PDB file of C-alpha atoms in Angstrom:
ATOM      1  CA  MET B  18      93.271  84.780 102.556  1.00 46.00           C
ATOM      2  CA  ARG B  19      93.732  86.088 106.227  1.00 49.00           C
ATOM      3  CA  GLU B  20      94.303  83.648 109.171  1.00 53.00           C
ATOM      4  CA  GLY B  21      94.240  83.980 112.988  1.00 53.00           C
ATOM      5  CA  MET B  22      91.711  84.666 115.762  1.00 49.00           C
ATOM      6  CA  GLN B  23      90.809  87.952 117.047  1.00 50.00           C
ATOM      7  CA  LEU B  24      90.509  88.444 120.778  1.00 51.00           C
ATOM      8  CA  THR B  25      87.899  90.841 121.984  1.00 54.00           C
ATOM      9  CA  PRO B  26      88.128  93.059 125.082  1.00 53.00           C
ATOM     10  CA  ALA B  27      86.897  90.988 128.264  1.00 50.00           C
ATOM     11  CA  GLU B  28      83.713  92.436 129.718  1.00 48.00           C
ATOM     12  CA  ALA B  29      83.892  94.095 132.944  1.00 48.00           C
ATOM     13  CA  GLY B  30      83.994  91.248 135.873  1.00 57.00           C
ATOM     14  CA  ASN B  31      85.080  88.582 133.028  1.00 70.00           C
ATOM     15  CA  ARG B  32      88.751  88.982 133.269  1.00 77.00           C
ATOM     16  CA  TYR B  33      91.548  86.541 132.436  1.00 78.00           C
ATOM     17  CA  GLU B  34      93.530  85.231 135.381  1.00 81.00           C
ATOM     18  CA  VAL B  35      96.800  86.084 134.070  1.00 77.00           C
ATOM     19  CA  PHE B  36      98.966  84.648 136.934  1.00 82.00           C
ATOM     20  CA  HIS B  37      97.512  81.262 136.393  1.00 82.00           C
ATOM     21  CA  THR B  38      99.737  79.141 134.066  1.00 82.00           C
ATOM     22  CA  ASP B  39      96.797  77.922 131.869  1.00 82.00           C
ATOM     23  CA  CYS B  40      95.287  81.375 131.033  1.00 82.00           C
ATOM     24  CA  PRO B  41      95.364  82.041 127.316  1.00 82.00           C
ATOM     25  CA  ALA B  42      96.067  85.887 128.043  1.00 84.00           C
ATOM     26  CA  ARG B  43      99.450  84.489 129.518  1.00 84.00           C
ATOM     27  CA  ASP B  44     100.265  82.699 126.080  1.00 84.00           C
ATOM     28  CA  VAL B  45      99.873  86.033 124.220  1.00 85.00           C
ATOM     29  CA  VAL B  46     102.010  87.957 126.456  1.00 85.00           C
ATOM     30  CA  ASP B  47     104.593  85.140 126.163  1.00 83.00           C
ATOM     31  CA  HIS B  48     104.683  85.510 122.477  1.00 87.00           C
ATOM     32  CA  VAL B  49     104.611  89.283 122.574  1.00 87.00           C
ATOM     33  CA  THR B  50     107.399  89.705 124.719  1.00 82.00           C
ATOM     34  CA  SER B  51     109.595  86.661 123.347  1.00 86.00           C
ATOM     35  CA  ARG B  52     112.977  87.431 122.019  1.00 88.00           C
ATOM     36  CA  TRP B  53     111.692  88.006 118.318  1.00 95.00           C
ATOM     37  CA  GLY B  54     107.878  88.774 119.070  1.00 94.00           C
ATOM     38  CA  ILE B  55     108.769  92.532 119.953  1.00 93.00           C
ATOM     39  CA  TRP B  56     110.760  92.867 116.931  1.00 93.00           C
ATOM     40  CA  VAL B  57     108.201  91.408 114.581  1.00 95.00           C
ATOM     41  CA  LEU B  58     105.418  93.577 116.086  1.00 95.00           C
ATOM     42  CA  ILE B  59     107.700  96.799 115.962  1.00 93.00           C
ATOM     43  CA  SER B  60     108.777  96.108 112.291  1.00 93.00           C
ATOM     44  CA  LEU B  61     105.151  95.748 111.082  1.00 95.00           C
ATOM     45  CA  ARG B  62     103.943  98.703 112.980  1.00 90.00           C
ATOM     46  CA  GLY B  63     103.762 101.062 109.767  1.00 86.00           C
ATOM     47  CA  ASN B  64     103.989  98.580 107.013  1.00 91.00           C
ATOM     48  CA  ASP B  65     102.866  95.131 105.743  1.00 96.00           C
ATOM     49  CA  LEU B  66     105.894  93.199 104.791  1.00 97.00           C
ATOM     50  CA  ARG B  67     106.639  90.070 102.883  1.00 96.00           C
ATOM     51  CA  PHE B  68     108.559  87.109 104.784  1.00 95.00           C
ATOM     52  CA  TYR B  69     111.980  87.993 103.465  1.00 94.00           C
ATOM     53  CA  GLU B  70     111.479  91.628 103.909  1.00 96.00           C
ATOM     54  CA  LEU B  71     110.735  90.919 107.580  1.00 96.00           C
ATOM     55  CA  ARG B  72     113.768  88.725 107.589  1.00 95.00           C
ATOM     56  CA  ASP B  73     116.011  91.391 106.354  1.00 96.00           C
ATOM     57  CA  THR B  74     114.729  93.966 108.549  1.00 95.00           C
ATOM     58  CA  ILE B  75     115.229  92.135 111.935  1.00 95.00           C
ATOM     59  CA  GLN B  76     118.867  91.397 111.941  1.00 94.00           C
ATOM     60  CA  GLY B  77     119.823  88.174 113.524  1.00 96.00           C
ATOM     61  CA  ILE B  78     116.604  86.296 113.224  1.00 96.00           C
ATOM     62  CA  SER B  79     116.712  82.848 111.535  1.00 96.00           C
ATOM     63  CA  GLU B  80     114.134  81.924 108.991  1.00 95.00           C
ATOM     64  CA  LYS B  81     112.965  79.202 111.283  1.00 97.00           C
ATOM     65  CA  MET B  82     112.568  81.621 114.426  1.00 96.00           C
ATOM     66  CA  LEU B  83     110.715  83.906 111.936  1.00 97.00           C
ATOM     67  CA  ALA B  84     108.394  81.495 110.842  1.00 97.00           C
ATOM     68  CA  GLN B  85     107.743  80.127 114.299  1.00 97.00           C
ATOM     69  CA  THR B  86     107.345  83.717 115.657  1.00 97.00           C
ATOM     70  CA  LEU B  87     104.855  84.564 112.850  1.00 97.00           C
ATOM     71  CA  ARG B  88     102.990  81.578 113.401  1.00 97.00           C
ATOM     72  CA  ALA B  89     102.390  82.156 117.034  1.00 95.00           C
ATOM     73  CA  LEU B  90     101.508  85.820 116.455  1.00 96.00           C
ATOM     74  CA  VAL B  91      98.904  84.927 113.779  1.00 97.00           C
ATOM     75  CA  GLN B  92      97.337  82.363 115.988  1.00 95.00           C
ATOM     76  CA  ASP B  93      97.115  85.040 118.906  1.00 94.00           C
ATOM     77  CA  GLY B  94      95.427  87.502 116.359  1.00 95.00           C
ATOM     78  CA  LEU B  95      97.930  90.002 116.432  1.00 96.00           C
ATOM     79  CA  VAL B  96      99.241  89.442 112.987  1.00 97.00           C
ATOM     80  CA  TRP B  97      97.533  88.523 109.635  1.00 98.00           C
ATOM     81  CA  ARG B  98      98.570  86.406 106.888  1.00 97.00           C
ATOM     82  CA  LYS B  99      97.811  86.838 103.437  1.00 97.00           C
ATOM     83  CA  VAL B 100      98.770  84.325 100.658  1.00 96.00           C
ATOM     84  CA  GLU B 101      98.898  85.265  96.997  1.00 93.00           C
ATOM     85  CA  PRO B 102      98.446  82.050  94.851  1.00 92.00           C
ATOM     86  CA  THR B 103     101.478  82.694  92.697  1.00 91.00           C
ATOM     87  CA  THR B 104     104.465  80.676  91.894  1.00 90.00           C
ATOM     88  CA  PRO B 105     106.156  80.564  94.453  1.00 88.00           C
ATOM     89  CA  PRO B 106     103.482  81.796  96.739  1.00 89.00           C
ATOM     90  CA  GLN B 107     104.048  85.381  97.974  1.00 92.00           C
ATOM     91  CA  VAL B 108     103.046  85.860 101.730  1.00 94.00           C
ATOM     92  CA  THR B 109     102.462  89.194 103.238  1.00 97.00           C
ATOM     93  CA  TYR B 110     102.013  89.836 106.968  1.00 98.00           C
ATOM     94  CA  GLY B 111     100.343  92.825 108.724  1.00 97.00           C
ATOM     95  CA  LEU B 112      99.231  93.953 111.871  1.00 97.00           C
ATOM     96  CA  THR B 113      95.467  93.260 112.978  1.00 96.00           C
ATOM     97  CA  GLU B 114      93.644  95.953 115.044  1.00 96.00           C
ATOM     98  CA  PHE B 115      94.571  94.148 118.172  1.00 95.00           C
ATOM     99  CA  GLY B 116      98.425  93.990 116.815  1.00 95.00           C
ATOM    100  CA  GLN B 117      98.343  97.770 116.279  1.00 95.00           C
ATOM    101  CA  ASP B 118      96.749  98.251 119.737  1.00 94.00           C
ATOM    102  CA  ILE B 119      99.521  96.076 121.419  1.00 92.00           C
ATOM    103  CA  GLY B 120     102.319  97.880 119.264  1.00 89.00           C
ATOM    104  CA  GLU B 121     101.562 101.373 120.296  1.00 89.00           C
ATOM    105  CA  PRO B 122     102.697 100.957 123.740  1.00 90.00           C
ATOM    106  CA  LEU B 123     105.837  98.905 122.200  1.00 88.00           C
ATOM    107  CA  THR B 124     106.674 101.771 120.014  1.00 87.00           C
ATOM    108  CA  ASP B 125     106.376 104.230 123.067  1.00 88.00           C
ATOM    109  CA  LEU B 126     108.647 102.170 125.132  1.00 89.00           C
ATOM    110  CA  PHE B 127     111.362 101.973 122.059  1.00 86.00           C
ATOM    111  CA  ASN B 128     111.208 105.701 121.590  1.00 87.00           C
ATOM    112  CA  ARG B 129     111.709 106.537 125.563  1.00 91.00           C
ATOM    113  CA  ILE B 130     114.665 104.135 125.474  1.00 90.00           C
ATOM    114  CA  THR B 131     116.340 105.591 122.494  1.00 88.00           C
ATOM    115  CA  GLN B 132     115.587 109.085 123.640  1.00 90.00           C
ATOM    116  CA  ARG B 133     117.236 108.359 127.097  1.00 90.00           C
ATOM    117  CA  LEU B 134     120.332 106.392 125.904  1.00 87.00           C
ATOM    118  CA  PRO B 135     123.713 108.522 125.659  1.00 87.00           C
ATOM    119  CA  PRO B 136     124.429 109.607 122.161  1.00 83.00           C
ATOM    120  CA  ARG B 137     126.297 106.900 120.017  1.00 79.00           C
ATOM    121  CA  SER B 138     130.060 107.618 119.657  1.00 78.00           C
ATOM    122  CA  PRO B 139     131.161 107.584 115.978  1.00 76.00           C
ATOM    123  CA  GLU B 140     132.520 104.295 114.892  1.00 67.00           C
TER     124      GLU B 140
END
């Protein structure tokens, strides 16, 4: 079972008013750029992961914050959620086409940042 809405590209002349507080696109931007939203999208860019795998990948995130972040990204249509009817249920997350489209520039941003940082000193 996959959940979440999928936003479609706006037609020319039918753009969102992103500077208005009630704009739905603004909510999506807020979720993507939240403290944990970026990390979830980057973590899922090449893999479908189960909840605990995401939790282990993103160091410092609590289970509560991961669940809230995933819920928002699924609702926005950036992440899909698949539930296997087992005991306990196995829940897998991955990027939708929209999420992959958003994740590409984030990956480019991370690559540029890490390439420009000075080399790490040995610890």
